[in-house]
Amino acid sequence: MGYFYTDKYVFSTIMTNMKLSLKLILLLLITINGVSFSQELVLQSVVASISSENPESSFEDIMFLEEEFKNKKVISIGESTHGTHEFALMRHKIFKYLVQTHGFNTIFLEDEYSRCLLIDEYIKGRAKGNGKEIIQNFRNWTWFTEEMLNLIEWMRWYNQQHPDDQLNFIGVDMQDGNHMIQEINRLLSSYNSDIIIELPEQLRDKVHEKWSTSEVKDFDNTVVKKLNVLMESIKFSEEDRNVILRLAMHLEQYKIDHAEFGNGNTAYRDFCMGENIIYAMKNNTKLKGLFIAHNAHIAKVYEKKKSIKKSYGFAGGVLDAHFGDKHLAIAQEFDEGSFNAYYTKKKEPVHQEDFELMEITIEKSIDNSIASEFRNTDCSICYIPMKKVANIRSSKNYTGYKKAFHHHTIGGRFFPAKDNEQQTLEYIQSFDETFDAFILFKKSTASNLIRE
């Protein structure tokens, strides 16, 4: 930067002598903050531009990711809101690319394993009904969209074209015990079994409450014991047997969640989602999958303790610990724009019915966020490799912002900032190593909901 360093003495002398032309004064004013400006340019130099998120567009603009994707077994792709159109299209595009060039064959989704069984049957041509009816089987509204439907229909089309190379759709969540049992009974009906499994009546509505010791025993006596009898008495097909075993495993996770935590525990749920992906891939070594979830779930953070209650972290951390450099975690973020989310103007919402699902629009992200830091780049869709960012920010010569970046963590509900309804209070900070990369959209639009 040489002469135009912010030296107060030089500046004072120059102004006193009035020897500067107007152009030189303007140039000096521009470079008063030259240090931070150049630091910003250096940081932004690592960004790569993606021209389109459209899954029907050319893959040429993501070919630079070839080395990133090479030798990966699991790629996690997140989203800062569950209702953003662009996030859904980008993961569809990336999945298509991975299928066609890297042998990927599975979607792992942040939804119930039991509920995604029907989706898997549909893409393999074994389920009755059309796509719009099938996606209503999801537990979460976030997937009731045209974008998800298009992904599922593409997977169905692909399977029709490749009968010996089938794609899979697997849910990895474990929060809906009632539906797990419903799915077990659906399978049993095809074997003309007289056995019906039911949750104890007092537990059916205890979705977020802790079970007592006696209630845990009731669960074991009415569910676990019957499942053991089933496995011994019925000759299931190999495929159905694997499904029953997987459902039994998820029911055990569901039981532990309620016996130990009651109102739910994010770390335990994340541990289960990560372990469920690992289990699926151990059970079928040919699987290579894209894990779709909220950014928080794909974060590469996990600290396992002897006690479940003391363990901390996220599914991405579980996957990273198991797969190492064969796992990649890409967060998706936006600067400003619209998305779908549940929202209420009540100051102290207590019940779900207080919220209404609607389109929300918010202004640009706060200072010191990943979005504000890369706002002035030329790209409208920016791929930000965090390892390169970390290398620059750790340099002794770097004088820019060095603390953890803020980014949105909105998910499925929107809570506005106290002093500004066009801003959200839902930001979280993450360090450079939390994700391998961010895909940043300068502007976002809401996903296209399919209403019943």
mmCIF file with all atom_site columns, N, CA and C in Angstrom, residues 120-186:
data_model
loop_
_atom_site.group_PDB
_atom_site.id
_atom_site.type_symbol
_atom_site.label_atom_id
_atom_site.label_alt_id
_atom_site.label_comp_id
_atom_site.label_asym_id
_atom_site.label_entity_id
_atom_site.label_seq_id
_atom_site.pdbx_PDB_ins_code
_atom_site.Cartn_x
_atom_site.Cartn_y
_atom_site.Cartn_z
_atom_site.occupancy
_atom_site.B_iso_or_equiv
_atom_site.pdbx_formal_charge
_atom_site.auth_seq_id
_atom_site.auth_comp_id
_atom_site.auth_asym_id
_atom_site.auth_atom_id
_atom_site.pdbx_PDB_model_num
ATOM 1   N N  . ASP A 1 120 ? -39.201 -44.291 -0.623  1.00 0.00 ? 120 ASP A N  1
ATOM 2   C CA . ASP A 1 120 ? -38.252 -45.211 -1.256  1.00 0.00 ? 120 ASP A CA 1
ATOM 3   C C  . ASP A 1 120 ? -38.981 -46.198 -2.171  1.00 0.00 ? 120 ASP A C  1
ATOM 4   N N  . GLU A 1 121 ? -40.123 -46.695 -1.714  1.00 0.00 ? 121 GLU A N  1
ATOM 5   C CA . GLU A 1 121 ? -40.910 -47.611 -2.547  1.00 0.00 ? 121 GLU A CA 1
ATOM 6   C C  . GLU A 1 121 ? -41.404 -46.898 -3.806  1.00 0.00 ? 121 GLU A C  1
ATOM 7   N N  . TYR A 1 122 ? -41.774 -45.631 -3.654  1.00 0.00 ? 122 TYR A N  1
ATOM 8   C CA . TYR A 1 122 ? -42.292 -44.874 -4.797  1.00 0.00 ? 122 TYR A CA 1
ATOM 9   C C  . TYR A 1 122 ? -41.220 -44.681 -5.864  1.00 0.00 ? 122 TYR A C  1
ATOM 10  N N  . ILE A 1 123 ? -40.011 -44.290 -5.464  1.00 0.00 ? 123 ILE A N  1
ATOM 11  C CA . ILE A 1 123 ? -38.979 -44.042 -6.478  1.00 0.00 ? 123 ILE A CA 1
ATOM 12  C C  . ILE A 1 123 ? -38.531 -45.352 -7.136  1.00 0.00 ? 123 ILE A C  1
ATOM 13  N N  . LYS A 1 124 ? -38.846 -46.478 -6.482  1.00 0.00 ? 124 LYS A N  1
ATOM 14  C CA . LYS A 1 124 ? -38.500 -47.783 -7.063  1.00 0.00 ? 124 LYS A CA 1
ATOM 15  C C  . LYS A 1 124 ? -39.685 -48.423 -7.782  1.00 0.00 ? 124 LYS A C  1
ATOM 16  N N  . GLY A 1 125 ? -40.777 -47.629 -7.931  1.00 0.00 ? 125 GLY A N  1
ATOM 17  C CA . GLY A 1 125 ? -41.918 -48.086 -8.714  1.00 0.00 ? 125 GLY A CA 1
ATOM 18  C C  . GLY A 1 125 ? -42.794 -49.104 -8.027  1.00 0.00 ? 125 GLY A C  1
ATOM 19  N N  . ARG A 1 126 ? -42.727 -49.187 -6.686  1.00 0.00 ? 126 ARG A N  1
ATOM 20  C CA . ARG A 1 126 ? -43.482 -50.221 -5.976  1.00 0.00 ? 126 ARG A CA 1
ATOM 21  C C  . ARG A 1 126 ? -44.646 -49.664 -5.161  1.00 0.00 ? 126 ARG A C  1
ATOM 22  N N  . ALA A 1 127 ? -44.808 -48.360 -5.122  1.00 0.00 ? 127 ALA A N  1
ATOM 23  C CA . ALA A 1 127 ? -45.872 -47.762 -4.309  1.00 0.00 ? 127 ALA A CA 1
ATOM 24  C C  . ALA A 1 127 ? -46.971 -47.207 -5.199  1.00 0.00 ? 127 ALA A C  1
ATOM 25  N N  . LYS A 1 128 ? -48.201 -47.338 -4.738  1.00 0.00 ? 128 LYS A N  1
ATOM 26  C CA . LYS A 1 128 ? -49.340 -46.800 -5.463  1.00 0.00 ? 128 LYS A CA 1
ATOM 27  C C  . LYS A 1 128 ? -49.456 -45.302 -5.178  1.00 0.00 ? 128 LYS A C  1
ATOM 28  N N  . GLY A 1 129 ? -50.141 -44.611 -6.081  1.00 0.00 ? 129 GLY A N  1
ATOM 29  C CA . GLY A 1 129 ? -50.360 -43.186 -5.881  1.00 0.00 ? 129 GLY A CA 1
ATOM 30  C C  . GLY A 1 129 ? -49.401 -42.345 -6.699  1.00 0.00 ? 129 GLY A C  1
ATOM 31  N N  . ASN A 1 130 ? -49.660 -41.030 -6.694  1.00 0.00 ? 130 ASN A N  1
ATOM 32  C CA . ASN A 1 130 ? -48.783 -40.116 -7.422  1.00 0.00 ? 130 ASN A CA 1
ATOM 33  C C  . ASN A 1 130 ? -47.850 -39.400 -6.450  1.00 0.00 ? 130 ASN A C  1
ATOM 34  N N  . GLY A 1 131 ? -46.902 -38.682 -7.011  1.00 0.00 ? 131 GLY A N  1
ATOM 35  C CA . GLY A 1 131 ? -45.879 -38.045 -6.192  1.00 0.00 ? 131 GLY A CA 1
ATOM 36  C C  . GLY A 1 131 ? -46.426 -37.072 -5.166  1.00 0.00 ? 131 GLY A C  1
ATOM 37  N N  . LYS A 1 132 ? -47.445 -36.280 -5.556  1.00 0.00 ? 132 LYS A N  1
ATOM 38  C CA . LYS A 1 132 ? -48.001 -35.294 -4.626  1.00 0.00 ? 132 LYS A CA 1
ATOM 39  C C  . LYS A 1 132 ? -48.652 -35.964 -3.424  1.00 0.00 ? 132 LYS A C  1
ATOM 40  N N  . GLU A 1 133 ? -49.235 -37.121 -3.648  1.00 0.00 ? 133 GLU A N  1
ATOM 41  C CA . GLU A 1 133 ? -49.816 -37.879 -2.531  1.00 0.00 ? 133 GLU A CA 1
ATOM 42  C C  . GLU A 1 133 ? -48.715 -38.493 -1.673  1.00 0.00 ? 133 GLU A C  1
ATOM 43  N N  . ILE A 1 134 ? -47.689 -39.001 -2.310  1.00 0.00 ? 134 ILE A N  1
ATOM 44  C CA . ILE A 1 134 ? -46.618 -39.703 -1.608  1.00 0.00 ? 134 ILE A CA 1
ATOM 45  C C  . ILE A 1 134 ? -45.871 -38.780 -0.654  1.00 0.00 ? 134 ILE A C  1
ATOM 46  N N  . ILE A 1 135 ? -45.574 -37.539 -1.086  1.00 0.00 ? 135 ILE A N  1
ATOM 47  C CA . ILE A 1 135 ? -44.769 -36.669 -0.224  1.00 0.00 ? 135 ILE A CA 1
ATOM 48  C C  . ILE A 1 135 ? -45.525 -36.221 1.025   1.00 0.00 ? 135 ILE A C  1
ATOM 49  N N  . GLN A 1 136 ? -46.840 -36.409 1.046   1.00 0.00 ? 136 GLN A N  1
ATOM 50  C CA . GLN A 1 136 ? -47.585 -36.087 2.263   1.00 0.00 ? 136 GLN A CA 1
ATOM 51  C C  . GLN A 1 136 ? -47.239 -37.055 3.391   1.00 0.00 ? 136 GLN A C  1
ATOM 52  N N  . ASN A 1 137 ? -46.503 -38.103 3.071   1.00 0.00 ? 137 ASN A N  1
ATOM 53  C CA . ASN A 1 137 ? -46.102 -39.063 4.090   1.00 0.00 ? 137 ASN A CA 1
ATOM 54  C C  . ASN A 1 137 ? -44.965 -38.542 4.963   1.00 0.00 ? 137 ASN A C  1
ATOM 55  N N  . PHE A 1 138 ? -44.269 -37.503 4.492   1.00 0.00 ? 138 PHE A N  1
ATOM 56  C CA . PHE A 1 138 ? -43.218 -36.918 5.320   1.00 0.00 ? 138 PHE A CA 1
ATOM 57  C C  . PHE A 1 138 ? -43.798 -36.401 6.631   1.00 0.00 ? 138 PHE A C  1
ATOM 58  N N  . ARG A 1 139 ? -42.985 -36.390 7.654   1.00 0.00 ? 139 ARG A N  1
ATOM 59  C CA . ARG A 1 139 ? -43.417 -35.852 8.946   1.00 0.00 ? 139 ARG A CA 1
ATOM 60  C C  . ARG A 1 139 ? -43.381 -34.325 8.948   1.00 0.00 ? 139 ARG A C  1
ATOM 61  N N  . ASN A 1 140 ? -42.407 -33.763 8.243   1.00 0.00 ? 140 ASN A N  1
ATOM 62  C CA . ASN A 1 140 ? -42.162 -32.326 8.319   1.00 0.00 ? 140 ASN A CA 1
ATOM 63  C C  . ASN A 1 140 ? -42.678 -31.588 7.089   1.00 0.00 ? 140 ASN A C  1
ATOM 64  N N  . TRP A 1 141 ? -43.338 -30.452 7.317   1.00 0.00 ? 141 TRP A N  1
ATOM 65  C CA . TRP A 1 141 ? -43.875 -29.631 6.235   1.00 0.00 ? 141 TRP A CA 1
ATOM 66  C C  . TRP A 1 141 ? -42.784 -29.175 5.272   1.00 0.00 ? 141 TRP A C  1
ATOM 67  N N  . THR A 1 142 ? -41.566 -29.118 5.758   1.00 0.00 ? 142 THR A N  1
ATOM 68  C CA . THR A 1 142 ? -40.455 -28.583 4.978   1.00 0.00 ? 142 THR A CA 1
ATOM 69  C C  . THR A 1 142 ? -40.244 -29.308 3.659   1.00 0.00 ? 142 THR A C  1
ATOM 70  N N  . TRP A 1 143 ? -40.694 -30.561 3.605   1.00 0.00 ? 143 TRP A N  1
ATOM 71  C CA . TRP A 1 143 ? -40.492 -31.357 2.385   1.00 0.00 ? 143 TRP A CA 1
ATOM 72  C C  . TRP A 1 143 ? -41.750 -31.424 1.522   1.00 0.00 ? 143 TRP A C  1
ATOM 73  N N  . PHE A 1 144 ? -42.839 -30.755 1.953   1.00 0.00 ? 144 PHE A N  1
ATOM 74  C CA . PHE A 1 144 ? -44.065 -30.726 1.141   1.00 0.00 ? 144 PHE A CA 1
ATOM 75  C C  . PHE A 1 144 ? -43.930 -29.626 0.080   1.00 0.00 ? 144 PHE A C  1
ATOM 76  N N  . THR A 1 145 ? -42.990 -29.768 -0.828  1.00 0.00 ? 145 THR A N  1
ATOM 77  C CA . THR A 1 145 ? -42.704 -28.707 -1.787  1.00 0.00 ? 145 THR A CA 1
ATOM 78  C C  . THR A 1 145 ? -42.559 -29.254 -3.205  1.00 0.00 ? 145 THR A C  1
ATOM 79  N N  . GLU A 1 146 ? -42.744 -28.343 -4.153  1.00 0.00 ? 146 GLU A N  1
ATOM 80  C CA . GLU A 1 146 ? -42.520 -28.701 -5.559  1.00 0.00 ? 146 GLU A CA 1
ATOM 81  C C  . GLU A 1 146 ? -41.065 -29.110 -5.777  1.00 0.00 ? 146 GLU A C  1
ATOM 82  N N  . GLU A 1 147 ? -40.160 -28.461 -5.047  1.00 0.00 ? 147 GLU A N  1
ATOM 83  C CA . GLU A 1 147 ? -38.735 -28.756 -5.208  1.00 0.00 ? 147 GLU A CA 1
ATOM 84  C C  . GLU A 1 147 ? -38.412 -30.190 -4.783  1.00 0.00 ? 147 GLU A C  1
ATOM 85  N N  . MET A 1 148 ? -38.960 -30.619 -3.639  1.00 0.00 ? 148 MET A N  1
ATOM 86  C CA . MET A 1 148 ? -38.734 -31.993 -3.189  1.00 0.00 ? 148 MET A CA 1
ATOM 87  C C  . MET A 1 148 ? -39.428 -32.980 -4.120  1.00 0.00 ? 148 MET A C  1
ATOM 88  N N  . LEU A 1 149 ? -40.621 -32.636 -4.563  1.00 0.00 ? 149 LEU A N  1
ATOM 89  C CA . LEU A 1 149 ? -41.346 -33.501 -5.499  1.00 0.00 ? 149 LEU A CA 1
ATOM 90  C C  . LEU A 1 149 ? -40.531 -33.714 -6.776  1.00 0.00 ? 149 LEU A C  1
ATOM 91  N N  . ASN A 1 150 ? -39.932 -32.645 -7.284  1.00 0.00 ? 150 ASN A N  1
ATOM 92  C CA . ASN A 1 150 ? -39.133 -32.759 -8.508  1.00 0.00 ? 150 ASN A CA 1
ATOM 93  C C  . ASN A 1 150 ? -37.916 -33.657 -8.302  1.00 0.00 ? 150 ASN A C  1
ATOM 94  N N  . LEU A 1 151 ? -37.297 -33.568 -7.128  1.00 0.00 ? 151 LEU A N  1
ATOM 95  C CA . LEU A 1 151 ? -36.168 -34.448 -6.823  1.00 0.00 ? 151 LEU A CA 1
ATOM 96  C C  . LEU A 1 151 ? -36.619 -35.904 -6.798  1.00 0.00 ? 151 LEU A C  1
ATOM 97  N N  . ILE A 1 152 ? -37.735 -36.159 -6.130  1.00 0.00 ? 152 ILE A N  1
ATOM 98  C CA . ILE A 1 152 ? -38.249 -37.526 -6.022  1.00 0.00 ? 152 ILE A CA 1
ATOM 99  C C  . ILE A 1 152 ? -38.651 -38.072 -7.388  1.00 0.00 ? 152 ILE A C  1
ATOM 100 N N  . GLU A 1 153 ? -39.294 -37.244 -8.201  1.00 0.00 ? 153 GLU A N  1
ATOM 101 C CA . GLU A 1 153 ? -39.698 -37.696 -9.538  1.00 0.00 ? 153 GLU A CA 1
ATOM 102 C C  . GLU A 1 153 ? -38.471 -37.973 -10.411 1.00 0.00 ? 153 GLU A C  1
ATOM 103 N N  . TRP A 1 154 ? -37.419 -37.173 -10.249 1.00 0.00 ? 154 TRP A N  1
ATOM 104 C CA . TRP A 1 154 ? -36.200 -37.441 -11.012 1.00 0.00 ? 154 TRP A CA 1
ATOM 105 C C  . TRP A 1 154 ? -35.579 -38.770 -10.575 1.00 0.00 ? 154 TRP A C  1
ATOM 106 N N  . MET A 1 155 ? -35.577 -39.034 -9.263  1.00 0.00 ? 155 MET A N  1
ATOM 107 C CA . MET A 1 155 ? -35.033 -40.301 -8.760  1.00 0.00 ? 155 MET A CA 1
ATOM 108 C C  . MET A 1 155 ? -35.852 -41.479 -9.279  1.00 0.00 ? 155 MET A C  1
ATOM 109 N N  . ARG A 1 156 ? -37.168 -41.314 -9.342  1.00 0.00 ? 156 ARG A N  1
ATOM 110 C CA . ARG A 1 156 ? -38.045 -42.365 -9.882  1.00 0.00 ? 156 ARG A CA 1
ATOM 111 C C  . ARG A 1 156 ? -37.733 -42.605 -11.361 1.00 0.00 ? 156 ARG A C  1
ATOM 112 N N  . TRP A 1 157 ? -37.588 -41.504 -12.109 1.00 0.00 ? 157 TRP A N  1
ATOM 113 C CA . TRP A 1 157 ? -37.246 -41.622 -13.533 1.00 0.00 ? 157 TRP A CA 1
ATOM 114 C C  . TRP A 1 157 ? -35.900 -42.318 -13.703 1.00 0.00 ? 157 TRP A C  1
ATOM 115 N N  . TYR A 1 158 ? -34.927 -41.929 -12.904 1.00 0.00 ? 158 TYR A N  1
ATOM 116 C CA . TYR A 1 158 ? -33.589 -42.529 -13.001 1.00 0.00 ? 158 TYR A CA 1
ATOM 117 C C  . TYR A 1 158 ? -33.663 -44.031 -12.753 1.00 0.00 ? 158 TYR A C  1
ATOM 118 N N  . ASN A 1 159 ? -34.403 -44.438 -11.743 1.00 0.00 ? 159 ASN A N  1
ATOM 119 C CA . ASN A 1 159 ? -34.517 -45.865 -11.428 1.00 0.00 ? 159 ASN A CA 1
ATOM 120 C C  . ASN A 1 159 ? -35.189 -46.650 -12.552 1.00 0.00 ? 159 ASN A C  1
ATOM 121 N N  . GLN A 1 160 ? -36.133 -46.008 -13.227 1.00 0.00 ? 160 GLN A N  1
ATOM 122 C CA . GLN A 1 160 ? -36.770 -46.672 -14.371 1.00 0.00 ? 160 GLN A CA 1
ATOM 123 C C  . GLN A 1 160 ? -35.769 -46.902 -15.503 1.00 0.00 ? 160 GLN A C  1
ATOM 124 N N  . GLN A 1 161 ? -34.829 -45.966 -15.641 1.00 0.00 ? 161 GLN A N  1
ATOM 125 C CA . GLN A 1 161 ? -33.821 -46.072 -16.700 1.00 0.00 ? 161 GLN A CA 1
ATOM 126 C C  . GLN A 1 161 ? -32.658 -46.983 -16.317 1.00 0.00 ? 161 GLN A C  1
ATOM 127 N N  . HIS A 1 162 ? -32.477 -47.226 -15.016 1.00 0.00 ? 162 HIS A N  1
ATOM 128 C CA . HIS A 1 162 ? -31.317 -47.996 -14.536 1.00 0.00 ? 162 HIS A CA 1
ATOM 129 C C  . HIS A 1 162 ? -31.789 -49.070 -13.548 1.00 0.00 ? 162 HIS A C  1
ATOM 130 N N  . PRO A 1 163 ? -32.444 -50.117 -14.037 1.00 0.00 ? 163 PRO A N  1
ATOM 131 C CA . PRO A 1 163 ? -32.996 -51.150 -13.146 1.00 0.00 ? 163 PRO A CA 1
ATOM 132 C C  . PRO A 1 163 ? -31.945 -51.877 -12.315 1.00 0.00 ? 163 PRO A C  1
ATOM 133 N N  . ASP A 1 164 ? -30.697 -51.878 -12.762 1.00 0.00 ? 164 ASP A N  1
ATOM 134 C CA . ASP A 1 164 ? -29.638 -52.568 -12.016 1.00 0.00 ? 164 ASP A CA 1
ATOM 135 C C  . ASP A 1 164 ? -28.778 -51.606 -11.199 1.00 0.00 ? 164 ASP A C  1
ATOM 136 N N  . ASP A 1 165 ? -29.194 -50.363 -11.158 1.00 0.00 ? 165 ASP A N  1
ATOM 137 C CA . ASP A 1 165 ? -28.402 -49.346 -10.439 1.00 0.00 ? 165 ASP A CA 1
ATOM 138 C C  . ASP A 1 165 ? -29.367 -48.385 -9.750  1.00 0.00 ? 165 ASP A C  1
ATOM 139 N N  . GLN A 1 166 ? -30.084 -48.889 -8.753  1.00 0.00 ? 166 GLN A N  1
ATOM 140 C CA . GLN A 1 166 ? -31.191 -48.163 -8.140  1.00 0.00 ? 166 GLN A CA 1
ATOM 141 C C  . GLN A 1 166 ? -30.737 -47.119 -7.112  1.00 0.00 ? 166 GLN A C  1
ATOM 142 N N  . LEU A 1 167 ? -31.443 -45.988 -7.120  1.00 0.00 ? 167 LEU A N  1
ATOM 143 C CA . LEU A 1 167 ? -31.244 -44.956 -6.105  1.00 0.00 ? 167 LEU A CA 1
ATOM 144 C C  . LEU A 1 167 ? -32.110 -45.273 -4.891  1.00 0.00 ? 167 LEU A C  1
ATOM 145 N N  . ASN A 1 168 ? -31.698 -44.778 -3.728  1.00 0.00 ? 168 ASN A N  1
ATOM 146 C CA . ASN A 1 168 ? -32.393 -45.052 -2.468  1.00 0.00 ? 168 ASN A CA 1
ATOM 147 C C  . ASN A 1 168 ? -32.750 -43.756 -1.757  1.00 0.00 ? 168 ASN A C  1
ATOM 148 N N  . PHE A 1 169 ? -33.821 -43.821 -0.976  1.00 0.00 ? 169 PHE A N  1
ATOM 149 C CA . PHE A 1 169 ? -34.270 -42.660 -0.207  1.00 0.00 ? 169 PHE A CA 1
ATOM 150 C C  . PHE A 1 169 ? -34.474 -43.116 1.239   1.00 0.00 ? 169 PHE A C  1
ATOM 151 N N  . ILE A 1 170 ? -33.617 -42.642 2.145   1.00 0.00 ? 170 ILE A N  1
ATOM 152 C CA . ILE A 1 170 ? -33.613 -43.146 3.519   1.00 0.00 ? 170 ILE A CA 1
ATOM 153 C C  . ILE A 1 170 ? -33.755 -41.999 4.522   1.00 0.00 ? 170 ILE A C  1
ATOM 154 N N  . GLY A 1 171 ? -34.762 -42.088 5.379   1.00 0.00 ? 171 GLY A N  1
ATOM 155 C CA . GLY A 1 171 ? -34.895 -41.145 6.483   1.00 0.00 ? 171 GLY A CA 1
ATOM 156 C C  . GLY A 1 171 ? -34.019 -41.571 7.645   1.00 0.00 ? 171 GLY A C  1
ATOM 157 N N  . VAL A 1 172 ? -33.465 -40.618 8.377   1.00 0.00 ? 172 VAL A N  1
ATOM 158 C CA . VAL A 1 172 ? -32.522 -40.970 9.447   1.00 0.00 ? 172 VAL A CA 1
ATOM 159 C C  . VAL A 1 172 ? -32.953 -40.458 10.821  1.00 0.00 ? 172 VAL A C  1
ATOM 160 N N  . ASP A 1 173 ? -34.138 -39.850 10.905  1.00 0.00 ? 173 ASP A N  1
ATOM 161 C CA . ASP A 1 173 ? -34.599 -39.320 12.192  1.00 0.00 ? 173 ASP A CA 1
ATOM 162 C C  . ASP A 1 173 ? -35.349 -40.388 12.983  1.00 0.00 ? 173 ASP A C  1
ATOM 163 N N  . MET A 1 174 ? -35.605 -40.106 14.277  1.00 0.00 ? 174 MET A N  1
ATOM 164 C CA . MET A 1 174 ? -36.149 -41.142 15.166  1.00 0.00 ? 174 MET A CA 1
ATOM 165 C C  . MET A 1 174 ? -37.085 -40.549 16.229  1.00 0.00 ? 174 MET A C  1
ATOM 166 N N  . GLN A 1 175 ? -37.951 -39.614 15.823  1.00 0.00 ? 175 GLN A N  1
ATOM 167 C CA . GLN A 1 175 ? -38.782 -38.902 16.792  1.00 0.00 ? 175 GLN A CA 1
ATOM 168 C C  . GLN A 1 175 ? -40.242 -39.327 16.810  1.00 0.00 ? 175 GLN A C  1
ATOM 169 N N  . ASP A 1 176 ? -40.649 -40.186 15.892  1.00 0.00 ? 176 ASP A N  1
ATOM 170 C CA . ASP A 1 176 ? -42.075 -40.502 15.742  1.00 0.00 ? 176 ASP A CA 1
ATOM 171 C C  . ASP A 1 176 ? -42.329 -41.984 16.004  1.00 0.00 ? 176 ASP A C  1
ATOM 172 N N  . GLY A 1 177 ? -42.374 -42.345 17.293  1.00 0.00 ? 177 GLY A N  1
ATOM 173 C CA . GLY A 1 177 ? -42.585 -43.742 17.672  1.00 0.00 ? 177 GLY A CA 1
ATOM 174 C C  . GLY A 1 177 ? -43.905 -44.299 17.187  1.00 0.00 ? 177 GLY A C  1
ATOM 175 N N  . ASN A 1 178 ? -44.946 -43.480 17.203  1.00 0.00 ? 178 ASN A N  1
ATOM 176 C CA . ASN A 1 178 ? -46.260 -43.935 16.744  1.00 0.00 ? 178 ASN A CA 1
ATOM 177 C C  . ASN A 1 178 ? -46.205 -44.401 15.287  1.00 0.00 ? 178 ASN A C  1
ATOM 178 N N  . HIS A 1 179 ? -45.521 -43.634 14.451  1.00 0.00 ? 179 HIS A N  1
ATOM 179 C CA . HIS A 1 179 ? -45.463 -44.006 13.035  1.00 0.00 ? 179 HIS A CA 1
ATOM 180 C C  . HIS A 1 179 ? -44.548 -45.201 12.808  1.00 0.00 ? 179 HIS A C  1
ATOM 181 N N  . MET A 1 180 ? -43.489 -45.334 13.598  1.00 0.00 ? 180 MET A N  1
ATOM 182 C CA . MET A 1 180 ? -42.628 -46.520 13.474  1.00 0.00 ? 180 MET A CA 1
ATOM 183 C C  . MET A 1 180 ? -43.452 -47.790 13.686  1.00 0.00 ? 180 MET A C  1
ATOM 184 N N  . ILE A 1 181 ? -44.283 -47.771 14.719  1.00 0.00 ? 181 ILE A N  1
ATOM 185 C CA . ILE A 1 181 ? -45.114 -48.940 15.026  1.00 0.00 ? 181 ILE A CA 1
ATOM 186 C C  . ILE A 1 181 ? -46.174 -49.145 13.948  1.00 0.00 ? 181 ILE A C  1
ATOM 187 N N  . GLN A 1 182 ? -46.724 -48.058 13.450  1.00 0.00 ? 182 GLN A N  1
ATOM 188 C CA . GLN A 1 182 ? -47.697 -48.146 12.356  1.00 0.00 ? 182 GLN A CA 1
ATOM 189 C C  . GLN A 1 182 ? -47.067 -48.822 11.134  1.00 0.00 ? 182 GLN A C  1
ATOM 190 N N  . GLU A 1 183 ? -45.813 -48.497 10.857  1.00 0.00 ? 183 GLU A N  1
ATOM 191 C CA . GLU A 1 183 ? -45.123 -49.076 9.702   1.00 0.00 ? 183 GLU A CA 1
ATOM 192 C C  . GLU A 1 183 ? -44.823 -50.557 9.927   1.00 0.00 ? 183 GLU A C  1
ATOM 193 N N  . ILE A 1 184 ? -44.483 -50.917 11.168  1.00 0.00 ? 184 ILE A N  1
ATOM 194 C CA . ILE A 1 184 ? -44.262 -52.334 11.487  1.00 0.00 ? 184 ILE A CA 1
ATOM 195 C C  . ILE A 1 184 ? -45.545 -53.124 11.252  1.00 0.00 ? 184 ILE A C  1
ATOM 196 N N  . ASN A 1 185 ? -46.665 -52.592 11.721  1.00 0.00 ? 185 ASN A N  1
ATOM 197 C CA . ASN A 1 185 ? -47.948 -53.276 11.542  1.00 0.00 ? 185 ASN A CA 1
ATOM 198 C C  . ASN A 1 185 ? -48.345 -53.370 10.067  1.00 0.00 ? 185 ASN A C  1
ATOM 199 N N  . ARG A 1 186 ? -47.967 -52.361 9.280   1.00 0.00 ? 186 ARG A N  1
ATOM 200 C CA . ARG A 1 186 ? -48.241 -52.413 7.836   1.00 0.00 ? 186 ARG A CA 1
ATOM 201 C C  . ARG A 1 186 ? -47.488 -53.579 7.199   1.00 0.00 ? 186 ARG A C  1
#
